[in-house]
Tab-separated table of C-alpha atoms in Angstrom:
chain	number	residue	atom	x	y	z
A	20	UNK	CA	0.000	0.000	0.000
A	21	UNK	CA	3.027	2.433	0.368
A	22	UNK	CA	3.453	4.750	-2.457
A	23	UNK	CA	6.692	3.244	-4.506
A	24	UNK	CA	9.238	6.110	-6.215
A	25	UNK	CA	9.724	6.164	-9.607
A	26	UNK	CA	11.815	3.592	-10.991
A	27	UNK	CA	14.739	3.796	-13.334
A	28	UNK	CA	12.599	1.979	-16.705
A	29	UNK	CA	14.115	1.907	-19.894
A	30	UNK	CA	12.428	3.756	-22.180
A	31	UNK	CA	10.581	1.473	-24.019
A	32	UNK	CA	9.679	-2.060	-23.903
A	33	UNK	CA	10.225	-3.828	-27.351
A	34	UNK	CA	6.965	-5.714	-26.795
A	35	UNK	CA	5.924	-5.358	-30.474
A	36	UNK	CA	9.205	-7.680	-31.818
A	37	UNK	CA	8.839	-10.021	-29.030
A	38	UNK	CA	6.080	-11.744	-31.378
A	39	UNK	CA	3.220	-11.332	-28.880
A	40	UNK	CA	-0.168	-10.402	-30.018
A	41	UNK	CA	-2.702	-8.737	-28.448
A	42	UNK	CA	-4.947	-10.976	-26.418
A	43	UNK	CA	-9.053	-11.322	-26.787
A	44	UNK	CA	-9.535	-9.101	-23.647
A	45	UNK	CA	-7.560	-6.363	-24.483
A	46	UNK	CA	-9.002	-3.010	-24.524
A	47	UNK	CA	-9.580	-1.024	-27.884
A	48	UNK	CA	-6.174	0.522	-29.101
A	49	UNK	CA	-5.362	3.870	-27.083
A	50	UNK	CA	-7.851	3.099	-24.268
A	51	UNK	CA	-4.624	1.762	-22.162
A	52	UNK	CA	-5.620	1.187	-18.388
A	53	UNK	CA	-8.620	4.178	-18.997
A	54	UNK	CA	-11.740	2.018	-17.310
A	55	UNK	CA	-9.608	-1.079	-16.119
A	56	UNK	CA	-11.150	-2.771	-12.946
A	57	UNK	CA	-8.295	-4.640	-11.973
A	58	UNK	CA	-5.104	-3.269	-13.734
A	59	UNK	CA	-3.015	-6.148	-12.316
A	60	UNK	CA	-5.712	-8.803	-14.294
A	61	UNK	CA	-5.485	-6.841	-17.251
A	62	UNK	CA	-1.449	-6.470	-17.588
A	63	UNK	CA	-1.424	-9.858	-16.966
A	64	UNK	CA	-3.992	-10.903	-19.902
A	65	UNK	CA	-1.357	-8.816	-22.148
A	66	UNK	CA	0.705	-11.586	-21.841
A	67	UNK	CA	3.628	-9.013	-20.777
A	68	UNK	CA	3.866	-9.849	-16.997
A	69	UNK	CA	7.622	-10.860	-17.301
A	70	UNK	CA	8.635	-8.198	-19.506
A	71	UNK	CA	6.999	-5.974	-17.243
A	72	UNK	CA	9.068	-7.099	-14.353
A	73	UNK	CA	12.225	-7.327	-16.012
A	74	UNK	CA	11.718	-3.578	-16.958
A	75	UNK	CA	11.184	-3.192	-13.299
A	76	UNK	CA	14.528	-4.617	-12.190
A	77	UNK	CA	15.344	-1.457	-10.344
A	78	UNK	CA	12.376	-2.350	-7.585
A	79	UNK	CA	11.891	-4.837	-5.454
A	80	UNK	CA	9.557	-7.196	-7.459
A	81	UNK	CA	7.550	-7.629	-4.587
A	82	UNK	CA	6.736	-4.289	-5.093
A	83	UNK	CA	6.150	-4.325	-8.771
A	84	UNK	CA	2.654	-6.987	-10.387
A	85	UNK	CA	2.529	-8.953	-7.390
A	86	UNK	CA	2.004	-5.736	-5.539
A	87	UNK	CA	-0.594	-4.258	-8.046
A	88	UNK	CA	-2.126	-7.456	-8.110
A	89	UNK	CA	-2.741	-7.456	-3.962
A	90	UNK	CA	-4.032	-3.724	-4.196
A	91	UNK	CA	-7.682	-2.922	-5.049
A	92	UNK	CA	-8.628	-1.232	-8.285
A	93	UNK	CA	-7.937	2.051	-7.661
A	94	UNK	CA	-4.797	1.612	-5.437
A	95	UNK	CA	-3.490	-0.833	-8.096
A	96	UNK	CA	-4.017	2.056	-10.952
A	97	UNK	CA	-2.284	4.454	-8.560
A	98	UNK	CA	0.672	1.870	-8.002
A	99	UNK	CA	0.909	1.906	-11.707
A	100	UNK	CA	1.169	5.560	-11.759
A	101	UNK	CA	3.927	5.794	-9.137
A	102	UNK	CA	5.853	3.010	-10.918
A	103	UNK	CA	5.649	5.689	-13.699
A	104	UNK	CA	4.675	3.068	-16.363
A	105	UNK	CA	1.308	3.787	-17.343
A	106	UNK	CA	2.166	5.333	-20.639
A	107	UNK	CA	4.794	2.959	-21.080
A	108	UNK	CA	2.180	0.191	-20.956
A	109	UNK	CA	-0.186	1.695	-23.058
A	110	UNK	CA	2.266	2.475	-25.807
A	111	UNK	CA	3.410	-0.928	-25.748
A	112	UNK	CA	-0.065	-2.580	-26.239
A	113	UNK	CA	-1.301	-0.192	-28.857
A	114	UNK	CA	1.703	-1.497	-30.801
A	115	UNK	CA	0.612	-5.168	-30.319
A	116	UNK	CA	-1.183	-6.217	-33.191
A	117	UNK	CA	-5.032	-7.122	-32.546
A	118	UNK	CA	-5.752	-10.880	-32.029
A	119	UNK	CA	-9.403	-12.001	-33.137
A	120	UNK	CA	-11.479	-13.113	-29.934
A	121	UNK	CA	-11.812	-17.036	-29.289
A	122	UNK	CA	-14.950	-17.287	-30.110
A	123	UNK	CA	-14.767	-15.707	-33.561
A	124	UNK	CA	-18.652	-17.583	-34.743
A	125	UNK	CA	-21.523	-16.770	-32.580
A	126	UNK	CA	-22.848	-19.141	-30.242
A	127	UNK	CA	-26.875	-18.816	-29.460
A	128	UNK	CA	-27.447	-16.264	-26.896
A	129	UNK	CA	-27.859	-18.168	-23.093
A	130	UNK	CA	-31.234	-18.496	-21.550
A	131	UNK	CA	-33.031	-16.349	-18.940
A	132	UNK	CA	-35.620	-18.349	-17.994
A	133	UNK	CA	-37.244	-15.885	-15.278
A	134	UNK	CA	-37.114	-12.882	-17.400
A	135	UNK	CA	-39.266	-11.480	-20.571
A	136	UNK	CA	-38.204	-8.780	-22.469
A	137	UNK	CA	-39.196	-6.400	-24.907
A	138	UNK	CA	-39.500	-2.584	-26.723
A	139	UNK	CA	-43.146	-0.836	-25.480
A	140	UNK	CA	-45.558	0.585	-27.589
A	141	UNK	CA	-45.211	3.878	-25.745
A	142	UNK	CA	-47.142	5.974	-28.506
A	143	UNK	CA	-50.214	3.410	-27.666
A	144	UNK	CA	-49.447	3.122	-24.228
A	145	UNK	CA	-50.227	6.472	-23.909
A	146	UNK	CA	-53.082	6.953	-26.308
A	147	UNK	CA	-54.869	4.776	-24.218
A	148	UNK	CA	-58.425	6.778	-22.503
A	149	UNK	CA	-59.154	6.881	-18.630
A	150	UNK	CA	-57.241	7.119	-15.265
A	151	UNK	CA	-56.402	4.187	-12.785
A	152	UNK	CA	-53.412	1.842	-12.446
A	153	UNK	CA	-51.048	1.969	-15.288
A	154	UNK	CA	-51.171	-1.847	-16.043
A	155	UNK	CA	-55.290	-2.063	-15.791
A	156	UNK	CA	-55.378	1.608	-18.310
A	157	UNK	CA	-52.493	-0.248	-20.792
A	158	UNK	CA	-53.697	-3.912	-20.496
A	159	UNK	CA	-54.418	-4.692	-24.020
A	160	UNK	CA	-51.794	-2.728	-25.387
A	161	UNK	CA	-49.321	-5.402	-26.960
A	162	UNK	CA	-45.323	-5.035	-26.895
A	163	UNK	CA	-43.700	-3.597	-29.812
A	164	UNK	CA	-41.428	-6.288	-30.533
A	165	UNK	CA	-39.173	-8.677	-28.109
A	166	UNK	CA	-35.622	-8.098	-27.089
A	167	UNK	CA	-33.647	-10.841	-26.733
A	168	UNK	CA	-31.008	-10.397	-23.480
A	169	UNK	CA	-27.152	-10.813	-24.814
A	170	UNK	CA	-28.571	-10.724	-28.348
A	171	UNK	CA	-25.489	-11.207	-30.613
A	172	UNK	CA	-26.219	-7.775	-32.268
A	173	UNK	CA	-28.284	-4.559	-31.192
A	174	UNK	CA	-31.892	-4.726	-31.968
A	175	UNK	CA	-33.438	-1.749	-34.023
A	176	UNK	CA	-36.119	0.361	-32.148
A	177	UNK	CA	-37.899	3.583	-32.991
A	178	UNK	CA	-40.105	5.893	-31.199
A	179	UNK	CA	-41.592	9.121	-31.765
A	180	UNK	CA	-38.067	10.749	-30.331
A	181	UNK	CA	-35.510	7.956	-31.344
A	182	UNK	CA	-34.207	5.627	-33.790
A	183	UNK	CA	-31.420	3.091	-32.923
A	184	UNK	CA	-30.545	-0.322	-31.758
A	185	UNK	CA	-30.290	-1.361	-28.182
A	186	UNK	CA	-28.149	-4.333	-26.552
A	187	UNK	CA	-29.323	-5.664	-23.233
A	188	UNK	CA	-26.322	-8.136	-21.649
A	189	UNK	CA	-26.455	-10.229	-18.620
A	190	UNK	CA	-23.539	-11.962	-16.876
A	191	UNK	CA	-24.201	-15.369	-17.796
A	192	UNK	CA	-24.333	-17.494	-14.384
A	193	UNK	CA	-21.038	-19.773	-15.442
A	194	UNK	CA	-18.321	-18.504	-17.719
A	195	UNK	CA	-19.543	-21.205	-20.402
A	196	UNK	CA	-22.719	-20.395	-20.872
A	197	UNK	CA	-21.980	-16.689	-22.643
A	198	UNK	CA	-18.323	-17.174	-23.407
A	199	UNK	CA	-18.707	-14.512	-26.404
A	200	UNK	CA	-20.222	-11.492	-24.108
A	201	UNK	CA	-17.777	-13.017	-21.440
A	202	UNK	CA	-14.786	-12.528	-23.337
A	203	UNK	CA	-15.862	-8.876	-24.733
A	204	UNK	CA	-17.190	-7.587	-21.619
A	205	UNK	CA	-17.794	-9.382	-18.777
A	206	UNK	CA	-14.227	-10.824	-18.053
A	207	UNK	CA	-12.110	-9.067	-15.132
A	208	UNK	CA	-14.862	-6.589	-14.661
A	209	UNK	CA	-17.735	-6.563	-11.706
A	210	UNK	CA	-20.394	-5.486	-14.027
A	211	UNK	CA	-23.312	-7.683	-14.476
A	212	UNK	CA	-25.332	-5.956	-16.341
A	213	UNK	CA	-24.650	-3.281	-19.116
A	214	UNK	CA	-27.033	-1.485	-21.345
A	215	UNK	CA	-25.669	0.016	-24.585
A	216	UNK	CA	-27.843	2.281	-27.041
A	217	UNK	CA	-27.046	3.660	-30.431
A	218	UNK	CA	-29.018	5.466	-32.365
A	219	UNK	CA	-30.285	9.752	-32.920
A	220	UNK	CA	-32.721	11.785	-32.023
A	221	UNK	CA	-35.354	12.588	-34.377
A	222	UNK	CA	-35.374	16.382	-33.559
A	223	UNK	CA	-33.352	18.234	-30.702
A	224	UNK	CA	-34.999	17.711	-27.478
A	225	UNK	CA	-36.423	21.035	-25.875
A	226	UNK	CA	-36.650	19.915	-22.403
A	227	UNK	CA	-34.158	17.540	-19.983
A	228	UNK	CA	-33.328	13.704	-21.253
A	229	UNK	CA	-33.477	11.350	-18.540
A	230	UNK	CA	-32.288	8.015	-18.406
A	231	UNK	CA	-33.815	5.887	-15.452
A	232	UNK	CA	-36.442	3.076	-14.244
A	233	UNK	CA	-39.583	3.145	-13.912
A	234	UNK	CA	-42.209	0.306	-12.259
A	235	UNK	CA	-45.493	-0.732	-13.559
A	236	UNK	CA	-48.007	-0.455	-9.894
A	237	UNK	CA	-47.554	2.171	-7.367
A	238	UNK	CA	-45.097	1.141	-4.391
A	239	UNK	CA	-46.626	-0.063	-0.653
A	240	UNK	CA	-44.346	0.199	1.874
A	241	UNK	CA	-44.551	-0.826	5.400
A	242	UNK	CA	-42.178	0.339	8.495
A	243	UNK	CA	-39.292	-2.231	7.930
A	244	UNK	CA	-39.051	-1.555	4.408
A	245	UNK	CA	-39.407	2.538	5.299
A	246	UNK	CA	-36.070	1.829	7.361
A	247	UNK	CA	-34.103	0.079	5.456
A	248	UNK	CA	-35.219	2.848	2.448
A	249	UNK	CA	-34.054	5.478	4.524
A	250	UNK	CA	-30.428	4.066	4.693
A	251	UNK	CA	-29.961	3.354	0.480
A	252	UNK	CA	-31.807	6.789	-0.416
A	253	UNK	CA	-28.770	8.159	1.660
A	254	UNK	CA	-26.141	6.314	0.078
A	255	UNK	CA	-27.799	7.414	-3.422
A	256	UNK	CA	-27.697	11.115	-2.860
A	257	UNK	CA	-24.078	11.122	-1.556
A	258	UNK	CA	-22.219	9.034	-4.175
A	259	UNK	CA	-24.441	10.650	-7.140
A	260	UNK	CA	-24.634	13.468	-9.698
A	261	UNK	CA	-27.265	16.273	-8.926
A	262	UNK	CA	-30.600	16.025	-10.893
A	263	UNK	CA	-32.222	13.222	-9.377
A	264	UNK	CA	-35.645	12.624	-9.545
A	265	UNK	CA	-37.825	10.159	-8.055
A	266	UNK	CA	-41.943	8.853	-7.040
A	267	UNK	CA	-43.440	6.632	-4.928
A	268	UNK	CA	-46.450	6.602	-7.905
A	269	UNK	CA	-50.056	8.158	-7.132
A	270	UNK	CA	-53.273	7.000	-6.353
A	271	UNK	CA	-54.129	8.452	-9.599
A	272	UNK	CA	-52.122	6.423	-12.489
A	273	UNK	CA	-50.451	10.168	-13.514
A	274	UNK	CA	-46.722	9.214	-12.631
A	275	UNK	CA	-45.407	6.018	-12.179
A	276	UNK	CA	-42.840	4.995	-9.707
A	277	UNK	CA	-39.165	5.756	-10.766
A	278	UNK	CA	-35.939	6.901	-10.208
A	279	UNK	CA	-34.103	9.227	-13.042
A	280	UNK	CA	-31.394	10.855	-13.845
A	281	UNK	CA	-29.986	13.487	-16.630
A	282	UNK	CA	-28.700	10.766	-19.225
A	283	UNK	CA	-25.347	13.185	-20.354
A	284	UNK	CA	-24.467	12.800	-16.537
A	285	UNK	CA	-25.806	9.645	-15.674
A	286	UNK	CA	-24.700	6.930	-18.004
A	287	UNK	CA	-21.062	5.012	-18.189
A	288	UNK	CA	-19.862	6.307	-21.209
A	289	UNK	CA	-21.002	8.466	-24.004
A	290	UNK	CA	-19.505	8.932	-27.777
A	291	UNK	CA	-20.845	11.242	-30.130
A	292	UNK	CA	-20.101	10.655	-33.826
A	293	UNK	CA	-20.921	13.725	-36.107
A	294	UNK	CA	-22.389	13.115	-39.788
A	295	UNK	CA	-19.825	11.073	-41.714
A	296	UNK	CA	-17.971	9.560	-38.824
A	297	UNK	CA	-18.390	5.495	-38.416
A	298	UNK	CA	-19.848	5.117	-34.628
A	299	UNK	CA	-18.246	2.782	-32.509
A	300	UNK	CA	-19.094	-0.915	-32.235
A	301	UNK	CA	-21.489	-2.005	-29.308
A	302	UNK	CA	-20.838	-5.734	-27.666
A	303	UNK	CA	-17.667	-4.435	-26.494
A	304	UNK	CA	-17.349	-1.620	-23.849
A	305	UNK	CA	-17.344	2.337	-25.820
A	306	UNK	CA	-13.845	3.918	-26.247
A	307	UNK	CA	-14.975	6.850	-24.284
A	308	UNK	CA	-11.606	8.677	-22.612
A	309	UNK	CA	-11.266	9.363	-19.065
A	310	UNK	CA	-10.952	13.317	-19.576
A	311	UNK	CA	-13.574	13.580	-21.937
A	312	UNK	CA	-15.856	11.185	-19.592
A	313	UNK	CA	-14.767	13.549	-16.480
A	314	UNK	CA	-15.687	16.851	-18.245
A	315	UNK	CA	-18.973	15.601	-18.875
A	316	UNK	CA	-19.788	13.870	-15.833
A	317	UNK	CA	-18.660	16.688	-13.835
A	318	UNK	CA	-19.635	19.531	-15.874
A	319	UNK	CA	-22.812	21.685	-15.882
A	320	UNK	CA	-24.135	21.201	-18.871
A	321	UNK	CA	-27.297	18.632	-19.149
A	322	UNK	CA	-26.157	17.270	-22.787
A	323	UNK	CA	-27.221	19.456	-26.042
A	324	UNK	CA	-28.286	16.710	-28.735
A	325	UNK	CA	-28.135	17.120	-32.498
A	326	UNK	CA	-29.931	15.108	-34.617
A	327	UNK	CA	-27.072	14.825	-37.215
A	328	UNK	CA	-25.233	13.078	-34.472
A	329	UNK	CA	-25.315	9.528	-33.637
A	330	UNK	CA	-25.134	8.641	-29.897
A	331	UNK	CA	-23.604	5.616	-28.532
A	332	UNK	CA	-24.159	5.338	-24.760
A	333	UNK	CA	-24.128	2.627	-21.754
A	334	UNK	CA	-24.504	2.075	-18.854
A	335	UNK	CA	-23.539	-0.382	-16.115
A	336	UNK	CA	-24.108	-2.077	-12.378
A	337	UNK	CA	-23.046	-4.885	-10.432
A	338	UNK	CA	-25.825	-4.488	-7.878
A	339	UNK	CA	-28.415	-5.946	-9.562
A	340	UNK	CA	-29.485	-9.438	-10.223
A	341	UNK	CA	-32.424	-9.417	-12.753
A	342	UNK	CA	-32.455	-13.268	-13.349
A	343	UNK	CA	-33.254	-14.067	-9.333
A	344	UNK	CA	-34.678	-10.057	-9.538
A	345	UNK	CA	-32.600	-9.194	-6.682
A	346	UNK	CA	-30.385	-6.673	-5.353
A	347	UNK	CA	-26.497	-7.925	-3.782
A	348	UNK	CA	-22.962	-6.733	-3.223
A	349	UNK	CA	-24.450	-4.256	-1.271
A	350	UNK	CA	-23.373	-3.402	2.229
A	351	UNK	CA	-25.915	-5.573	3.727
A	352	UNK	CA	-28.168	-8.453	2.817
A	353	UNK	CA	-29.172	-9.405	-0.509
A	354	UNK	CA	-32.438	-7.690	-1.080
A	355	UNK	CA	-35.461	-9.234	-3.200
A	356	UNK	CA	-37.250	-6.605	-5.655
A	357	UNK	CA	-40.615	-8.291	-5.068
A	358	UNK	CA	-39.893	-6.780	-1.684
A	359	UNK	CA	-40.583	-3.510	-2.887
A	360	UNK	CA	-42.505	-3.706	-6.197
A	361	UNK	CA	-44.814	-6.914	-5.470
A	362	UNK	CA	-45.975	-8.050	-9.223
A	363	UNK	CA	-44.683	-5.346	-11.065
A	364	UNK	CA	-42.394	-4.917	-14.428
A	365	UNK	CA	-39.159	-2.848	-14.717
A	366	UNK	CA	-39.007	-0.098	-17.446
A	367	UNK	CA	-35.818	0.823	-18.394
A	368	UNK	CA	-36.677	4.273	-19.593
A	369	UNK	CA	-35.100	7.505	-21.992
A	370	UNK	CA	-37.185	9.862	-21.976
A	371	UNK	CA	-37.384	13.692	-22.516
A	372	UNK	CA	-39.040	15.394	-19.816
A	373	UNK	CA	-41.908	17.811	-21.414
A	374	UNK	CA	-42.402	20.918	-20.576
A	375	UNK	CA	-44.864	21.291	-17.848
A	376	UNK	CA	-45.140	17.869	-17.594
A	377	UNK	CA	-43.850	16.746	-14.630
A	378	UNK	CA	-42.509	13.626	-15.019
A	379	UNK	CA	-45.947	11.943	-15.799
A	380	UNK	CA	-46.240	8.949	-18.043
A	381	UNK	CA	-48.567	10.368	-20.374
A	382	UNK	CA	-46.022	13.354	-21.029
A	383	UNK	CA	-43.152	11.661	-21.268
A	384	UNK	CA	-41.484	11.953	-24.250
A	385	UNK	CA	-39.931	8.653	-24.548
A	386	UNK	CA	-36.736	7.782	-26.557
A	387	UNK	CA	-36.636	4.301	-25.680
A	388	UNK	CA	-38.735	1.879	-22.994
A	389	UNK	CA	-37.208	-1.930	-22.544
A	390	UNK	CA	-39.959	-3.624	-20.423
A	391	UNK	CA	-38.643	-6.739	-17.779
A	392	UNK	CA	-40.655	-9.022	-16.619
A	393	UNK	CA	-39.591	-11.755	-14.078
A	394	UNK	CA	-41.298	-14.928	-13.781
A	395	UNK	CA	-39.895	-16.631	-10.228
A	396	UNK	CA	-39.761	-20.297	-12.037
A	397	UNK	CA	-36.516	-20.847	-10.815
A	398	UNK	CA	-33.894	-19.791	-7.815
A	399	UNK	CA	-35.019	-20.771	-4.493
A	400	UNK	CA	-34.540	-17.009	-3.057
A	401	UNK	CA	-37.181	-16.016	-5.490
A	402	UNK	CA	-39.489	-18.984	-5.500
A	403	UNK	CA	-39.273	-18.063	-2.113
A	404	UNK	CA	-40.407	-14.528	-1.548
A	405	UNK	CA	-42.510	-14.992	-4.609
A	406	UNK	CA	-44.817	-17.174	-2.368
A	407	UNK	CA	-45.652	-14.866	0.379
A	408	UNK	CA	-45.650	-11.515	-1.563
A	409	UNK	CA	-48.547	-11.093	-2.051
A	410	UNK	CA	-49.556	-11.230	1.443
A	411	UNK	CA	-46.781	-9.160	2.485
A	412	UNK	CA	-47.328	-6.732	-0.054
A	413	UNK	CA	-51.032	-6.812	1.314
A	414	UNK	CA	-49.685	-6.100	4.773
A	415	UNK	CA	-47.211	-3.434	3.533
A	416	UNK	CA	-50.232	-1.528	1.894
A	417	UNK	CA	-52.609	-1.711	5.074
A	418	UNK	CA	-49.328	-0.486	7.420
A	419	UNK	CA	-48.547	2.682	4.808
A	420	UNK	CA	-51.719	3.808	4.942
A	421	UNK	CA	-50.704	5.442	8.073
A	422	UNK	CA	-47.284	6.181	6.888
A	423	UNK	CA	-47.447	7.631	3.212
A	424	UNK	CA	-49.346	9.939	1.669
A	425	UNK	CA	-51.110	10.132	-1.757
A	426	UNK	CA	-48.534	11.053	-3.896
A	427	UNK	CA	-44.839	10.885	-3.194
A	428	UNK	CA	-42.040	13.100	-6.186
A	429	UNK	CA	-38.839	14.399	-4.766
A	430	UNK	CA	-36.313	16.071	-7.014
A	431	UNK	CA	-32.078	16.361	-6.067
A	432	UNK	CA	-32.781	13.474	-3.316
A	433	UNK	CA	-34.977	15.895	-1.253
A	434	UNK	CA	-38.216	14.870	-0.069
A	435	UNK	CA	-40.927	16.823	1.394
A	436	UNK	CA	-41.195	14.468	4.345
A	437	UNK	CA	-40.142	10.777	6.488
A	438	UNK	CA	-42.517	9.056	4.604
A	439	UNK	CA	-41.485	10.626	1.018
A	440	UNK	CA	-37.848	9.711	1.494
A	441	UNK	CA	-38.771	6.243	2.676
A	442	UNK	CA	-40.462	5.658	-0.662
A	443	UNK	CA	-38.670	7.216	-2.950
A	444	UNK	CA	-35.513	5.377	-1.218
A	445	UNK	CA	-37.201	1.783	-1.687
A	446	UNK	CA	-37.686	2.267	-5.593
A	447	UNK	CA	-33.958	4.058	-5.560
A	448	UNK	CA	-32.458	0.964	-3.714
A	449	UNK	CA	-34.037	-1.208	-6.583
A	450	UNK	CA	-34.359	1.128	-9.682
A	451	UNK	CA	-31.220	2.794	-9.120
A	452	UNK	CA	-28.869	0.377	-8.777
A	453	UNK	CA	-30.071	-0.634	-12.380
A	454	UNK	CA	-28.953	2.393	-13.795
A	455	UNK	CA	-25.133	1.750	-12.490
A	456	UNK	CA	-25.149	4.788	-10.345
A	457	UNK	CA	-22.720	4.686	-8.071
A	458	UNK	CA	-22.164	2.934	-4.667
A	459	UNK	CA	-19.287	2.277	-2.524
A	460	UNK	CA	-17.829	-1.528	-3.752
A	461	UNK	CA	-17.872	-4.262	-1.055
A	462	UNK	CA	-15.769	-6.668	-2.477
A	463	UNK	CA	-13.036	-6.785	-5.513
A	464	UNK	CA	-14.064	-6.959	-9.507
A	465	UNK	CA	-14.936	-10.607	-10.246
C-alpha cells in the first residue's frame, strides 16, 4: 500500500518484436488502463507480466505486479502511476497487433428463464383513454417487438423521439454459458449488467433527457421496508450526480414509480459521432476517454443533442441481479425486488421530460422503454419470496396507509417528508442500482 518512487525503466519495452499479439480481452487501441477494474488482471492478460518485471529490475519485485495485483482497483491504478509506467504500458499494447477473440462464430445467446423482455408501444401506451393503475389503463396494449437479453447484435427500435438499436447483456451465471459477451465484456470486470444504445434523435430535445427506471403499480411500503429505504436513499444522494428525480407513484395512475437521472451525466460512457464519422461498435465496452468522460460527468451542462449526431451510450451495475430479480454486493443483505414492487415490471426508460409535464407517463417523451418481466420459475430465493408476496405486499399496503401519503415526487434526493424519502428510497435501492449509479464496492471486480 506504500506509495513506490519512480523507478529507473528503460524507455521502451520492445513488446511489439517479441512476437506477442494482443490478447481477446484487451481493450480497444489507445484506451490503455482508462476504465480497467483490476489493472493487475489486465497487464497480466497482455501476456507481458515478465517483460513488465524485467523492466522493473530497479524495484523490489515484490513491489512491482505482485504488488498491483494485492491492491484494489484504484490503489493498483495508482501503483501503476507511481511506478511511472502507465504510458509505457499503453504504448506498448497499442503497438501489439489485434488478435481475433476465441470465439470468432456466434454461439446462441444463453437463456433467462425468469425474465421477458421487450421494446413498449409507448405511442399506444399512452393513447390509451381513462385514469387508474397503469397496467389495468395499458392492459391490451401489446409489446412492440421482443428483445432478446445478450442478443449477438443490437436490436433496431424507434419511437416518436428515437431511432437506434439497443443491446441488453447479462452476466451469464457460469463462464460457459456466454463465453462470447464473457470474453468482450464481462471478463475481469464486476459489471453484471450493461445497457448500450445507439441510435439519434429525431429532432433536438427542448426539455431535460433522462435516463432511469420506472415500475409498472404504485409502491406499498410498510415500516421495515421505510427503514431500510431510509439508509440506500442516503447512500444514493451522496455518491451521485445532482438532478435526481424520483416517485413513490399516485393514487391516480399520472406518474409512475421511478428513479431518473440526466442521461449526459448519468450513463457510463457516451460517444458522439458527427455526420460522416463510423460510430463505434457495441458488444464491447465504448472507447470513451477518461478526460472527456470527467468533463462531462462533472460539468454543468445537461447534454445538447443534435440530430445529425449519432449517440452511442451505456450504462452499467453490479448491484443488480435481474435473473433471481434481486439486489447484492451491497453493504448488507441481498435484497429481493418483489420486496418492494410486489408483481410489477421494470421499465428501463429515456425519456425527454416535457415541458410542464412533470414527469408523468402520459407526457413523457420517450426515446426508448425496454420492459422486464420476471417470472420466479426458478432460484429458491425467489421462488421463495414470490410465495408470500402477495400477502406481504397486502400487509405493507394496510401499514402505509398510516405512513405515506397520496402522492410521493422528490427532485435532487430531497423529499418533502419521512414518509417521502422512505419511498422514494425503496424504488432508488431497486431502480437505481439498475442504472449503475454509483455505490461504494464491497468486495473486488470478479
Amino acid at each position: 500500500g506504500a506509495t513506490l518512487p519512480p523507478p529507473s525503466c528503460p524507455s521502451h519495452l520492445d513488446i511489439a518484436s517479441s512476437g506477442l499479439k494482443r490478447p481477446a480481452m484487451a481493450q480497444p487501441s489507445g484506451s490503455g488502463l482508462d476504465g480497467q477494474d483490476d489493472p493487475a488482471a489486465w497487464i497480466r492478460g497482455l501476456g507481458i507480466e515478465a517483460l513488465l518485471l524485467e523492466a522493473l529490475t530497479s524495484h523490489d519485485r515484490e513491489c512491482g505486479l505482485a504488488g498491483i495485483a494485492k491492491a484494489g482497483p484504484s490503489a493498483a491504478r495508482e501503483a501503476v502511476a507511481a511506478l511511472g509506467i502507465a504510458d509505457l504500458i499503453a504504448k506498448a499494447v497499442d503497438a501489439l497487433p489485434p488478435a481475433p477473440l476465441a470465439e470468432t462464430v456466434a454461439s446462441p445467446p444463453p437463456l433467462f428463464p425468469t425474465l421477458s423482455c421487450s421494446f413498449s408501444d409507448v405511442a399506444s401506451e399512452q393513447a390509451t383513454a381513462g385514469g387508474g393503475p397503469f397496467r389495468d389503463v395499458t392492459r391490451g396494449v401489446a409489446a412492440r417487438a421482443p428483445l432478446t437479453i445478450n442478443a449477438r447484435s443490437a436490436e433496431s427500435f424507434e419511437t416518436e423521439l428515437f431511432v437506434g438499436r439497443c443491446l441488453l447483456l447479462l452476466r451469464p451465471a457460469r463462464r460457459e454459458e456466454d463465453v462470447f459477451y464473457s470474453e468482450r465484456l464481462f471478463d475481469g470486470r464486476s459489471r453484471g449488467l450493461e445497457m448500450q444504445v445507439q441510435g439519434r434523435f429525431k429532432r433536438r430535445p427542448s426539455g431535460t433527457v433522462y435516463l432511469g427506471g420506472e415500475v409498472t403499480e404504485r409502491m406499498q411500503l410498510g415500516l421495515v421496508t421505510r427503514g431500510l429505504s431510509k439508509l440506500i436513499l442516503q447512500l444514493l444522494v451522496k455518491f451521485n450526480p445532482p438532478g435526481m428525480h424520483y416517485s413513490f407513484g399516485d393514487r391516480e395512475g399520472r406518474m409512475l414509480p421511478h428513479i431518473v437521472l440526466p442521461l449526459w451525466r448519468a450513463v457510463d460512457r457516451l460517444v458522439a459521432s458527427p455526420p460522416g464519422t463510423a460510430p463505434p461498435e457495441l458488444g464491447v465496452p465504448l472507447d470513451e476517454s477518461e478526460a472527456a468522460r470527467s468533463a462531462r460527468k462533472g460539468g454543468a451542462s445537461l447534454g445538447e443533442w443534435d440530430p445529425s449526431f449519432t449517440y452511442s451510450f451505456s450504462f452499467n451495475t453490479g448491484y443488480i441481479d435481474l435473473p433471481h430479480w434481486k439486489l447484492h454486493r451491497l453493504p448488507m443483505r441481498d435484497v429481493y425486488l418483489s420486496s418492494f414492487w410486489s408483481d410489477s415490471d421494470l421499465r428501463l426508460v429515456v425519456y425527454e421530460d416535457a415541458p410542464g409535464g412533470g414527469h408523468a407517463w402520459r407526457a413523457n417523451r420517450y426515446a426508448l422503454c425496454v420492459r422486464i418481466t420476471h417470472s420466479p420459475a426458478g432460484g429458491g430465493g425467489s421462488r421463495r419470496q414470490s410465495s408470500s408476496r402477495r400477502l406481504a405486499a397486502a400487509a405493507a399496503a394496510r401499514a402505509s396507509e398510516n405512513d405515506v401519503g397520496d402522492e410521493a415526487d422528490g427532485e435532487g434526493g430531497e423529499g418533502n417528508s419521512a414518509a417521502l424519502a422512505a419511498s422514494s428510497a425503496a424504488l432508488a435501492a431497486a431502480g437505481a442500482a439498475t442504472l449503475g449509479v454509483t455505490l461504494p464496492h464491497a468486495e473486488p471486480a470478479s
